[in-house]
Coordinates of C-alpha atoms in Angstrom, one line a residue:
X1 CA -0.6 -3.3 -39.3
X2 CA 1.9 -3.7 -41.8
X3 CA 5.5 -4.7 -41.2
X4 CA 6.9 -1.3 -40.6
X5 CA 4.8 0.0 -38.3
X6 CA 4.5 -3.3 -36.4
X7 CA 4.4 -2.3 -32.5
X8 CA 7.2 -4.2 -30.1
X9 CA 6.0 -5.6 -27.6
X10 CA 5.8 -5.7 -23.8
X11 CA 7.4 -8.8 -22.8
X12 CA 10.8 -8.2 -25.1
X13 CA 9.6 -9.4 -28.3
X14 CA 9.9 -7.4 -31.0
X15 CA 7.1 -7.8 -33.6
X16 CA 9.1 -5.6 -36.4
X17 CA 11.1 -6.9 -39.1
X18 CA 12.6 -3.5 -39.4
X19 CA 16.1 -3.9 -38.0
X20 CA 18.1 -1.8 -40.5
X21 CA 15.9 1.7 -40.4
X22 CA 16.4 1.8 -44.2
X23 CA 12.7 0.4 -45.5
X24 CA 10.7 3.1 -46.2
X25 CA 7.2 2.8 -44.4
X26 CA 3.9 3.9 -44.9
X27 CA 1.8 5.9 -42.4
X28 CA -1.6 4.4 -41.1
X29 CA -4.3 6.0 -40.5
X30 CA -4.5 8.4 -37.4
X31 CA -7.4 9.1 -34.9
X32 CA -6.5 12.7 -34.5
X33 CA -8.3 15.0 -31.6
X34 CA -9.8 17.6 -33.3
X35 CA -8.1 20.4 -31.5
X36 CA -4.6 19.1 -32.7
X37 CA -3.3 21.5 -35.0
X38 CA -2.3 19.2 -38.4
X39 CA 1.2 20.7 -38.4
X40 CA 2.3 18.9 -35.0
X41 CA 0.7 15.2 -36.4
X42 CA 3.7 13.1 -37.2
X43 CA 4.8 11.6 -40.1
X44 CA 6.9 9.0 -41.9
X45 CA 10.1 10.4 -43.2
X46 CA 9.8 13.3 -41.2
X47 CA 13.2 14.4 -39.5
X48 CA 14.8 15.6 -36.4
X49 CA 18.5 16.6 -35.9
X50 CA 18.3 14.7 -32.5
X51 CA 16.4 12.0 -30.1
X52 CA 15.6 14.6 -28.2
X53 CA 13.9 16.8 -30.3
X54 CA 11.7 13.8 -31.9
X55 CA 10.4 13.0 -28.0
X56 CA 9.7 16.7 -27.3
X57 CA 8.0 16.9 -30.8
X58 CA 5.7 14.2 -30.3
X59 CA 5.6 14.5 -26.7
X60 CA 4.0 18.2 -27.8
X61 CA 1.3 16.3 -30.4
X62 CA 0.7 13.9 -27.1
X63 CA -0.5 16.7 -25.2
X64 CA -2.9 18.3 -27.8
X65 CA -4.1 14.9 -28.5
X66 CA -5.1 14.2 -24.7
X67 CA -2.3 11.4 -23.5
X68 CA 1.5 11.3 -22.6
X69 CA 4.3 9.6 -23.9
X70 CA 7.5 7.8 -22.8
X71 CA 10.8 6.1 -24.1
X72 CA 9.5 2.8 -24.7
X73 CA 12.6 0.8 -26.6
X74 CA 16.5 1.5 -27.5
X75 CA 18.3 -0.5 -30.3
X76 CA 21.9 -0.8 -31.7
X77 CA 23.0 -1.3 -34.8
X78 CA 25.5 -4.1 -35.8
X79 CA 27.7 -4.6 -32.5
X80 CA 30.0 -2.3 -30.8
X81 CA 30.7 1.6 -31.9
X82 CA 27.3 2.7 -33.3
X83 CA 25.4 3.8 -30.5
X84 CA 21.8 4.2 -30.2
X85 CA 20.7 3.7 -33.9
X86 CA 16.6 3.5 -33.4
X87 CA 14.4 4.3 -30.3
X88 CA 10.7 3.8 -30.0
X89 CA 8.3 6.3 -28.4
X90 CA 4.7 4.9 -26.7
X91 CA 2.0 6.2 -25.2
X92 CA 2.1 5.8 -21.5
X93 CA -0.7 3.3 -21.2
X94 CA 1.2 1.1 -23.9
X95 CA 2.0 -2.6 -22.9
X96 CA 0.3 -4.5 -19.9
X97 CA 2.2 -5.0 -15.9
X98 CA 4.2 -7.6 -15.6
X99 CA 4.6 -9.4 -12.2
X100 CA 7.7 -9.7 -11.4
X101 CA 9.0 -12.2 -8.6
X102 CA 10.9 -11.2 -5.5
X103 CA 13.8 -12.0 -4.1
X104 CA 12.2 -14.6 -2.0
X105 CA 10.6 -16.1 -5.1
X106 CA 7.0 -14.8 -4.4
X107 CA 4.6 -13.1 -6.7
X108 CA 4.3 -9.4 -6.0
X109 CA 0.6 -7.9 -5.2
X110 CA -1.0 -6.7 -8.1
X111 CA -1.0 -3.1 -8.4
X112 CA -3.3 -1.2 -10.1
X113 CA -1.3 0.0 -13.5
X114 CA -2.6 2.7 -16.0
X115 CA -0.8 0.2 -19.0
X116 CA -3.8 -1.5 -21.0
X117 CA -1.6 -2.5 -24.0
X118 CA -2.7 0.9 -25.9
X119 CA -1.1 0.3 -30.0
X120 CA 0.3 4.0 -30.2
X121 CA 3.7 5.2 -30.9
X122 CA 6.2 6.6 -32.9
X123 CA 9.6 4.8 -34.2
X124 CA 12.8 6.9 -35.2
X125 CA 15.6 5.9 -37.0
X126 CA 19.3 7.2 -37.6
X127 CA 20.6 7.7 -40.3
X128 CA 23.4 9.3 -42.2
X129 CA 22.9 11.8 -44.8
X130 CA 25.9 13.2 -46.5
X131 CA 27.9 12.1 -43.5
X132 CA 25.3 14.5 -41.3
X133 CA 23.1 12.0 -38.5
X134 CA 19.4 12.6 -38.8
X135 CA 17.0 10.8 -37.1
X136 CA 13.9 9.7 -39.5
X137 CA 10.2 8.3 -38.4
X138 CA 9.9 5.1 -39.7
X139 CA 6.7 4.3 -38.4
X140 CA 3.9 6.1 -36.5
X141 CA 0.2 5.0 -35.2
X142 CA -1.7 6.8 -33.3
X143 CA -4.5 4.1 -32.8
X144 CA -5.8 3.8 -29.0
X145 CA -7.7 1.6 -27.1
X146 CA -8.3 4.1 -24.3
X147 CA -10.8 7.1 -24.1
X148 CA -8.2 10.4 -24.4
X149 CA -8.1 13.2 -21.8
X150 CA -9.8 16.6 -22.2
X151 CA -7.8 19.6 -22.7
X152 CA -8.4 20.8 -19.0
X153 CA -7.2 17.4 -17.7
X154 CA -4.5 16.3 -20.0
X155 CA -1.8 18.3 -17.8
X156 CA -2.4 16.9 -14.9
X157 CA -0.3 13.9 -16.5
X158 CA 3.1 13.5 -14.8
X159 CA 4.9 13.8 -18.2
X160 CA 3.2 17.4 -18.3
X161 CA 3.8 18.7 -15.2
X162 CA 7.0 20.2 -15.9
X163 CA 8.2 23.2 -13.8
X164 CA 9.8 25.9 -16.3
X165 CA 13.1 27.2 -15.4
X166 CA 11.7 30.5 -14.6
X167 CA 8.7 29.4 -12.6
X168 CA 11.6 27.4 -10.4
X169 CA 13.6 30.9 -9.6
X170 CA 10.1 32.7 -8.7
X171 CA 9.2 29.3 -6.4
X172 CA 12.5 29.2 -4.4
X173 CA 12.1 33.2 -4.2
X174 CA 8.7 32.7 -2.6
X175 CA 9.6 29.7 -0.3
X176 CA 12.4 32.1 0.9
X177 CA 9.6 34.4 1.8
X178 CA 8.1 32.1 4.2
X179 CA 4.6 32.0 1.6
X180 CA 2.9 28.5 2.1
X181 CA 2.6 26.2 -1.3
X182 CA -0.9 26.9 -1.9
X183 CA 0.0 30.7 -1.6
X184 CA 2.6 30.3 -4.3
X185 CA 0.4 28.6 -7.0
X186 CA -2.5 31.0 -6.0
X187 CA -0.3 34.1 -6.7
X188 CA 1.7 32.5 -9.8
X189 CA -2.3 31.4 -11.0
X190 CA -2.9 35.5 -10.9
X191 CA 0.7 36.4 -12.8
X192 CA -0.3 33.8 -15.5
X193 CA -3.9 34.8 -16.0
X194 CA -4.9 31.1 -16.0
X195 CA -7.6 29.6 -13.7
X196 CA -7.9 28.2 -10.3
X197 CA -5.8 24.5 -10.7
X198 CA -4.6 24.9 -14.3
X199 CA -1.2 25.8 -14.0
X200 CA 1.0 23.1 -16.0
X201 CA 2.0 21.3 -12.9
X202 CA 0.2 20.8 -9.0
X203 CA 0.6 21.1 -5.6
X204 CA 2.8 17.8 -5.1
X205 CA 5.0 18.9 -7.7
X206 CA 6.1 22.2 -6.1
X207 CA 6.4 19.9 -3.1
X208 CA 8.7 17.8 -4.3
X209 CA 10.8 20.4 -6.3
X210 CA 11.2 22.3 -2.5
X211 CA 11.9 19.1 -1.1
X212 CA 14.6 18.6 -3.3
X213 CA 15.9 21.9 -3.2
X214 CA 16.5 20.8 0.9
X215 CA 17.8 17.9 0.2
X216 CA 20.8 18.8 -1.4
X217 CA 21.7 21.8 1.2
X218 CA 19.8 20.2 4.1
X219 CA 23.3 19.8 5.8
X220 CA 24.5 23.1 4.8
X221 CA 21.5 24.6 6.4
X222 CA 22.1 23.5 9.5
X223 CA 25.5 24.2 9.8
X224 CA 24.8 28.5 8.9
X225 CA 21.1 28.0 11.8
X226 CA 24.0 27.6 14.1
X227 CA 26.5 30.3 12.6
X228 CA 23.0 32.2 12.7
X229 CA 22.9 31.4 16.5
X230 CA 26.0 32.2 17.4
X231 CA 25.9 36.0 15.4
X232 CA 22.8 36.8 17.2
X233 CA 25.0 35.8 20.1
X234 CA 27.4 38.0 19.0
X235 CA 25.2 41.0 18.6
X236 CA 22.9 40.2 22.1
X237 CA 24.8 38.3 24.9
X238 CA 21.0 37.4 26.4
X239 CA 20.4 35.3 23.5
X240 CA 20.4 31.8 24.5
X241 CA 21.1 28.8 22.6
X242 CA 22.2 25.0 22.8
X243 CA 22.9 22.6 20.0
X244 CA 23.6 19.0 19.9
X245 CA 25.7 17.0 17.1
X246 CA 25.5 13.4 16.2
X247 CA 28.0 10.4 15.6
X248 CA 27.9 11.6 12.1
X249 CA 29.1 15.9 13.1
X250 CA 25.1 16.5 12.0
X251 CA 22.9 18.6 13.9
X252 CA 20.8 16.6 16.0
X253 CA 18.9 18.7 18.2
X254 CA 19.2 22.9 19.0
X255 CA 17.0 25.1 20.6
X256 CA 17.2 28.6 21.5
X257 CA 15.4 31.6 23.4
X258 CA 16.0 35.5 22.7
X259 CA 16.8 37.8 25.5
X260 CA 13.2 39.5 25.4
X261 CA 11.6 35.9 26.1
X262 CA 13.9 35.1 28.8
X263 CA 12.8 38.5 30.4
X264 CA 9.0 37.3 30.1
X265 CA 9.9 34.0 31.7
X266 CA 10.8 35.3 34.8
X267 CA 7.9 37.2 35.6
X268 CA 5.3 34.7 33.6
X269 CA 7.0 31.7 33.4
X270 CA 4.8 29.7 36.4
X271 CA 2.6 28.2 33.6
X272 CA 3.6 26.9 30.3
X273 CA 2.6 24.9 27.6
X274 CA 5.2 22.9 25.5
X275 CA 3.5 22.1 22.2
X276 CA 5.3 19.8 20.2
X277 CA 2.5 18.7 17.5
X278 CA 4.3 19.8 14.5
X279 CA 7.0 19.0 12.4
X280 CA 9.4 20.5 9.7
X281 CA 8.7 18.2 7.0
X282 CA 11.4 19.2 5.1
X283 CA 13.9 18.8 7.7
X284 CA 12.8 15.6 9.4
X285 CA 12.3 17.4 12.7
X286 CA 10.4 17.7 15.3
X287 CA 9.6 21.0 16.3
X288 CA 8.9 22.6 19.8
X289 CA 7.9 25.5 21.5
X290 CA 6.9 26.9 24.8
X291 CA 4.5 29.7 24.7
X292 CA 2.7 31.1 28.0
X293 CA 0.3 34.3 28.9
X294 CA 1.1 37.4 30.3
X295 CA -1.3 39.0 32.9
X296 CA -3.3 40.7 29.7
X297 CA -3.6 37.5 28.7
X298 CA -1.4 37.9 25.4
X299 CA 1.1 34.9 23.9
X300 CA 4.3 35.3 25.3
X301 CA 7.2 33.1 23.3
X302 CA 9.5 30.9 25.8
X303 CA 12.0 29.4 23.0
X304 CA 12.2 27.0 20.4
X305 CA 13.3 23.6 20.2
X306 CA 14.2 21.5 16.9
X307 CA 14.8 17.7 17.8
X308 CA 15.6 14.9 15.1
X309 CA 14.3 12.1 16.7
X310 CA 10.9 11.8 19.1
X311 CA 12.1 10.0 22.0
X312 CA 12.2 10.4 25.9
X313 CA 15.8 10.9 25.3
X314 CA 15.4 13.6 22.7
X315 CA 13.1 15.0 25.2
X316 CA 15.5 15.2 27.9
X317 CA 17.3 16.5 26.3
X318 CA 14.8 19.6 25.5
X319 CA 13.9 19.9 28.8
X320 CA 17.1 20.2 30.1
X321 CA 18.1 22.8 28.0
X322 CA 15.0 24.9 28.2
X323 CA 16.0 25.0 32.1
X324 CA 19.7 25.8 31.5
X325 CA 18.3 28.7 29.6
X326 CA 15.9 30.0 31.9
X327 CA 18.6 29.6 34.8
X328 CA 17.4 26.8 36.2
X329 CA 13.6 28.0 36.8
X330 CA 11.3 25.1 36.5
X331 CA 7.5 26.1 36.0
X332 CA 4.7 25.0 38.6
X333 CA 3.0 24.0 35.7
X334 CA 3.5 22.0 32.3
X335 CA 1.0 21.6 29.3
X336 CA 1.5 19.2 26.7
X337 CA -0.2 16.8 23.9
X338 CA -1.0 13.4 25.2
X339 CA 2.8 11.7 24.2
X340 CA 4.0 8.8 26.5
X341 CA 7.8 9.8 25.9
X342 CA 7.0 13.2 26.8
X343 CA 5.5 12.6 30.0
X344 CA 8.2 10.1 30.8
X345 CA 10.8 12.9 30.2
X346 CA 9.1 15.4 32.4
X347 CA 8.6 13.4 35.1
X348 CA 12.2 13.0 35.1
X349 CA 13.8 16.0 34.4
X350 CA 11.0 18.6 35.8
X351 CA 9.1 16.2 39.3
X352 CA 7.9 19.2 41.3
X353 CA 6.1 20.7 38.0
X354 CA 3.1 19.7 38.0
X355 CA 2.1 17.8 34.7
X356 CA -1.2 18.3 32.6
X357 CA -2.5 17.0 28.9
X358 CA -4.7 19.5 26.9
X359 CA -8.4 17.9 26.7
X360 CA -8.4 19.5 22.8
X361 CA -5.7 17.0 22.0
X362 CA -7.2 14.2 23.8
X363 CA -10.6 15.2 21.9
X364 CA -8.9 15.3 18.3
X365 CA -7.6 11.5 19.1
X366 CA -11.4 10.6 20.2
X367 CA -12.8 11.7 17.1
X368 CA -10.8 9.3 14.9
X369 CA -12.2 6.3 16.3
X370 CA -15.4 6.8 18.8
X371 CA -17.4 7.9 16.0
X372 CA -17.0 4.1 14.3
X373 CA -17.3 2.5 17.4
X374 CA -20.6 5.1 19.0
X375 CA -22.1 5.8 15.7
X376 CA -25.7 8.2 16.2
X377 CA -24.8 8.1 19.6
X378 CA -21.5 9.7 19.3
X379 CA -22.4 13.3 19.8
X380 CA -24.3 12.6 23.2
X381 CA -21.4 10.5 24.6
X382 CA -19.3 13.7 23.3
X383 CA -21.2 16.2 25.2
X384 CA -21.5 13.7 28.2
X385 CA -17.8 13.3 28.3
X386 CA -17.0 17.3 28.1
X387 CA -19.6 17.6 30.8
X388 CA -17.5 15.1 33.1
X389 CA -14.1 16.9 32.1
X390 CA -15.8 20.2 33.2
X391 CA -16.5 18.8 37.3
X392 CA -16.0 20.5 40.2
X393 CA -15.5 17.2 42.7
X394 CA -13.4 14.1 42.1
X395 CA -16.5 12.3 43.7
X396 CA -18.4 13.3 41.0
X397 CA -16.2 12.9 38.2
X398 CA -15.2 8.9 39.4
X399 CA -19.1 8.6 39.9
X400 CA -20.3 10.0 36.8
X401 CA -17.7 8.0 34.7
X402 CA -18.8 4.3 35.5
X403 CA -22.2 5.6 34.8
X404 CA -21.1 6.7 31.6
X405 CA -19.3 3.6 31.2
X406 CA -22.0 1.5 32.2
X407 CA -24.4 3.5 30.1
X408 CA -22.2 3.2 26.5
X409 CA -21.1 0.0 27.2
X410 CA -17.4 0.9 27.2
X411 CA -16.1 -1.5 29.7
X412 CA -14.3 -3.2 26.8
X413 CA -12.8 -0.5 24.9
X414 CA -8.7 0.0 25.4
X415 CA -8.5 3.7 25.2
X416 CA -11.6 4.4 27.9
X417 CA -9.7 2.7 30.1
X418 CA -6.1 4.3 29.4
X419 CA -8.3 7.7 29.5
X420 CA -9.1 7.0 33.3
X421 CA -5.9 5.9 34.3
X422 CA -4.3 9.2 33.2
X423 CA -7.5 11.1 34.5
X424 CA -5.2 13.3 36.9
X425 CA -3.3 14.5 34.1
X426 CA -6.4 15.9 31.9
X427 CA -9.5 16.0 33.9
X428 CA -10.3 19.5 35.7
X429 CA -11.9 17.7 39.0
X430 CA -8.1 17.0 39.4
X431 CA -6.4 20.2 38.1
X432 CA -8.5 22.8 39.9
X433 CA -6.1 23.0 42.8
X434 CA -3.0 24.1 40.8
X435 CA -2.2 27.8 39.2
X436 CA -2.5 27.0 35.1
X437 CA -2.4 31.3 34.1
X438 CA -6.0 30.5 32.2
X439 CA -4.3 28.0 30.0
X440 CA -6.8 25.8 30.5
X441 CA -9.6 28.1 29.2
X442 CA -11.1 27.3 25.6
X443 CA -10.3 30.7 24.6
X444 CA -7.2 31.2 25.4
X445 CA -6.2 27.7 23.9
X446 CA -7.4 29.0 20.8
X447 CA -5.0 32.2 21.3
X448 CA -2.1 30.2 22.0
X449 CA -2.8 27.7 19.1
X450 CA -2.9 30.6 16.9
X451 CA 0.3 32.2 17.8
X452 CA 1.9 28.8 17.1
X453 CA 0.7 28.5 13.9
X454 CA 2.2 31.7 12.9
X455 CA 5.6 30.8 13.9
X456 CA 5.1 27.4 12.5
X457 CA 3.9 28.9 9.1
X458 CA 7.0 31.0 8.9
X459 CA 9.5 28.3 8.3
X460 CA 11.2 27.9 5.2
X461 CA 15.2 28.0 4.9
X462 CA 16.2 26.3 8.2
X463 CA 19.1 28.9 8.3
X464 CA 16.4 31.8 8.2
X465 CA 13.9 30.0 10.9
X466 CA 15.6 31.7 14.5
X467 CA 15.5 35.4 12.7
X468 CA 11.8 34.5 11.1
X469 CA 10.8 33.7 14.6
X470 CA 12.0 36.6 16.2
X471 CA 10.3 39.3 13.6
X472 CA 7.3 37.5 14.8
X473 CA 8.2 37.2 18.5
X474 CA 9.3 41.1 18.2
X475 CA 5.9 42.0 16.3
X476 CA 3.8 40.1 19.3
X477 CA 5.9 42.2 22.1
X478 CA 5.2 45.7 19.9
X479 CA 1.6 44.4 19.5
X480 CA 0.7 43.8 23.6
X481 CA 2.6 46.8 24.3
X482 CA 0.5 48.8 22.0
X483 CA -2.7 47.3 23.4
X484 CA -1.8 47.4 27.3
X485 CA -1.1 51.5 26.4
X486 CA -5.0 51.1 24.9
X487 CA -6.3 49.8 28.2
X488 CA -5.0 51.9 30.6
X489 CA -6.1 54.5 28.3
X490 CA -9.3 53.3 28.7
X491 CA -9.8 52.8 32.3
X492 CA -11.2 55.2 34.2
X493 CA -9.9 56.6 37.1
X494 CA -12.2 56.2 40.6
X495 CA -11.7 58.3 43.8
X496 CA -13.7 56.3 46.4
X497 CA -12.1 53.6 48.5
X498 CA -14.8 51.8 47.7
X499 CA -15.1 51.8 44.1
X500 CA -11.7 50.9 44.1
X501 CA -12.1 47.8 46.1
X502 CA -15.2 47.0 43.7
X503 CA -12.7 47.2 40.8
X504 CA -10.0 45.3 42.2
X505 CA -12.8 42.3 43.6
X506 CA -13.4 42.4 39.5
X507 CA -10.4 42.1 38.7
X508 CA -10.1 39.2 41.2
X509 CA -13.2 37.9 39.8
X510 CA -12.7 37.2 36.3
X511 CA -9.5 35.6 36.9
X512 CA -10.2 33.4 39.6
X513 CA -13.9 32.5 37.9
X514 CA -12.0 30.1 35.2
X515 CA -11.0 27.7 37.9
X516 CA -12.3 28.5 41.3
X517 CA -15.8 28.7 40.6
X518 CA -17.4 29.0 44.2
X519 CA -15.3 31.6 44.9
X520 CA -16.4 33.7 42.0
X521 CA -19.7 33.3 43.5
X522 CA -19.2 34.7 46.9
X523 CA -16.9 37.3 45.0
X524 CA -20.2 37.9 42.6
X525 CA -22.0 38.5 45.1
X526 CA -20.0 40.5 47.5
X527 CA -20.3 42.7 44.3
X528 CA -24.0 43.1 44.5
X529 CA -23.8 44.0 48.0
X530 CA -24.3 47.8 48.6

């Protein structure tokens, strides 16, 4: 390489002899892609009114070519009052990683970099001309020691995943509208007629472009959820809310329950499940909501709970409030994932309520580890352990388990033995004598989990969440309304005390069959009695 185009190098050392930007130096020879069109290649002596437009020039050649670029080197000229008088452009796998020592003077681990001391660049120069600043190239090599991208993989680069200012307005417009990320880049893949995944920038972009959209009116958000609160007080004095501040005067916990769900409470609010599996990412909070049945077996919405810490006093705090808003009702019943402060809270604030663990949450946490530790045998000590779960005695249940124990060799294993010592919160031998509303049924754990997600899917603005929730909440109510009319439509109308009784002992019977099994057998066959 001749002096001009001589390459500086990683560790500070400048290889050029080119100080001054005023020798004239001559171009090498290029390894061009062949789809780059030959009026983006570079040259020496071309000019640019700015740095700027030399990077986004040659950052547009990069692209075509199959890499990415970045600001590499910044020189002055001649002491103070000049400025920025040359800058050096690379391509991003220029230079090799340095290890750099900490603080406590020990080597750092060595990261996997993408730098393998590539030779490529471009060098401007200013320059005056007529008393006018242009910027010159001086030197350009487009040499590399590392196989190029394709076309359909050169945008995945970070320095190509740029948002437009246009596709920005359309993404806040359609986080406003509650659509989910991979909804936006599916639509906006339609509008722009490209294919599935080429769109100039990916999922974890839009992700962190919403992110910091929140970030800078995260604070601001809360503030209007609670002006939003208080108008829906305003407008419906049923409404209930609560809200918490911190040392700081920001929000630190709120929840809140509409007049039509307090209404439902009363009359179904023996059995309740407080789900509190999932999170507003984009808030830092934990998010909560109690959900129960009604006697058709639809979702009925309790409230809502946002918490910004998950602790037994956070909570407390939930609970607490959940009973100041339903006047002090406590449910017979409570159904929860398996989470230590949790249970420590309801013990505590709810001790009459009986307290149970959903088995699909306790099976999720299996499935991460038993498979490793089972291997083949996994999927028989699966079906063995649902078929333990599913008991009628507590004889049977403590005498099946140390055969299953015994059988898998499990008497070692931590979380078998955490499992048994919480069997009277999860195990049906132990829950059979207390009223659950057929929240314990697969099917209607699938219903509730469901309903959940749509409320969960509808956040977005933290200031829009409460009214969100309610179009969904009011949608549900119009929904069971519309399909209890449908059944008593349907039902036909019997004259005979007797086929009366027969109805109502069927009625009886597929409720009471989910958890009182012998007597839907005497019920069954009471039925087949003429």
């Amino acid at each position: 390489m001749s002096e001009g185009t001589s390459m500086a190098s990683e560790n500070g050392t400048d290889l050029s002899q080119d100080d001054s930007g005023t020798v004239e130096e001559t171009p090498e020879e290029s390894i061009l892609s062949q789809q780059t069109s030959i009026n983006l290649v570079p040259f020496v002596g071309q000019r640019f009114v700015s740095q700027d437009a030399a990077y986004e020039f040659y950052c547009s050649f990069a692209k075509q070519c199959g890499f990415s670029i970045r600001r590499h080197r910044t020189r002055g000229k001649d002491g103070v009052g000049r400025g920025v008088t040359r800058r050096d452009f690379t391509c991003h796998r220029g230079g090799f990683p340095q290890m750099k020592p900490s603080e406590d003077r020990k080597t750092q681990r060595n990261r996997k970099s993408s730098r393998c001391g590539c030779q490529a660049y471009m060098r401007i120069v200013k320059r005056l001309d007529f008393d006018v600043a242009e910027w010159h190239v001086t030197g350009f090599s487009n040499v590399h020691n590392h196989e190029l991208l394709k076309s359909n993989e050169v945008h995945l680069l970070p320095a190509h995943c740029t948002i437009t200012p246009d596709d920005k307005t359309r993404i806040c417009m359609f986080a406003k509208a509650g659509m989910s990320v991979r909804q936006m880049l599916r639509l906006m893949e339609l509008e722009k007629g490209v294919k599935l995944g080429c769109l100039p920038f990916t999922e974890i972009d839009v992700r962190n472009l919403l992110q910091s959209f929140r970030n800078v009116d995260r604070d601001y958000d809360a503030i209007d959820l609670i002006a939003t609160c208080k108008k829906m007080k305003d407008e419906n004095a049923n409404f209930q809310y609560d809200f918490k501040m911190d040392g700081n005067n920001r929000l630190e916990h709120i929840a809140w329950s509409y007049a039509s769900s307090v209404q439902l409470y009363e009359a179904f609010g023996d059995a309740v499940v407080f789900d509190t599996t999932h999170q507003l990412d984009s808030y830092d909070m934990l998010f909560g909501i109690w959900v129960g049945l009604d006697n058709n077996g639809m979702a009925c919405f309790f409230g809502c709970v946002l918490l910004r810490d998950e602790n037994m006093q956070s909570f407390s705090w939930a609970l607490k409030t959940f009973l100041d808003i339903m006047k002090g009702k406590a449910p017979q019943t409570i159904l929860t994932d398996q989470n230590v402060w949790l249970k420590e809270a309801i013990a505590i604030e709810m001790p009459q309520t009986k307290h149970a663990v959903c088995i699909w949450h306790i099976l999720a946490k299996l499935s991460d580890s038993f498979p490793t530790l089972l291997g083949c045998c996994y999927d028989d000590w699966r079906a063995e352990f649902y078929r333990l779960y599913s008991l009628e005695l507590e004889e049977d249940f403590e005498e099946e388990w140390r055969k299953m124990v015994n059988k898998y060799g499990l008497h070692e294993y931590k979380h078998i033995a955490s499992l048994y010592a919480l069997r009277t919160f999860w195990a049906l031998p132990f829950l059979r004598r207390y009223f659950f509303a057929g929240l314990l049924s697969p099917c209607q754990s699938e219903a509730i989990n469901a309903f959940i997600r749509r409320i969960v899917s509808a956040q977005s603005q933290l200031d829009c969440f409460v009214e969100q929730v309610a179009e969904i909440v009011e949608f549900d109510d119009r929904t069971g309304t519309k399909q209890k009319m449908q059944r008593k439509m349907q039902q036909i109308s019997l004259k005979t005390g007797t086929s009366s009784v027969s109805c109502r002992l069927r009625t009886v019977f597929r409720f009471q069959t989910d958890f009182y099994p012998v007597v839907g057998v005497v019920i069954f066959h009471l039925l087949q009695s003429p």
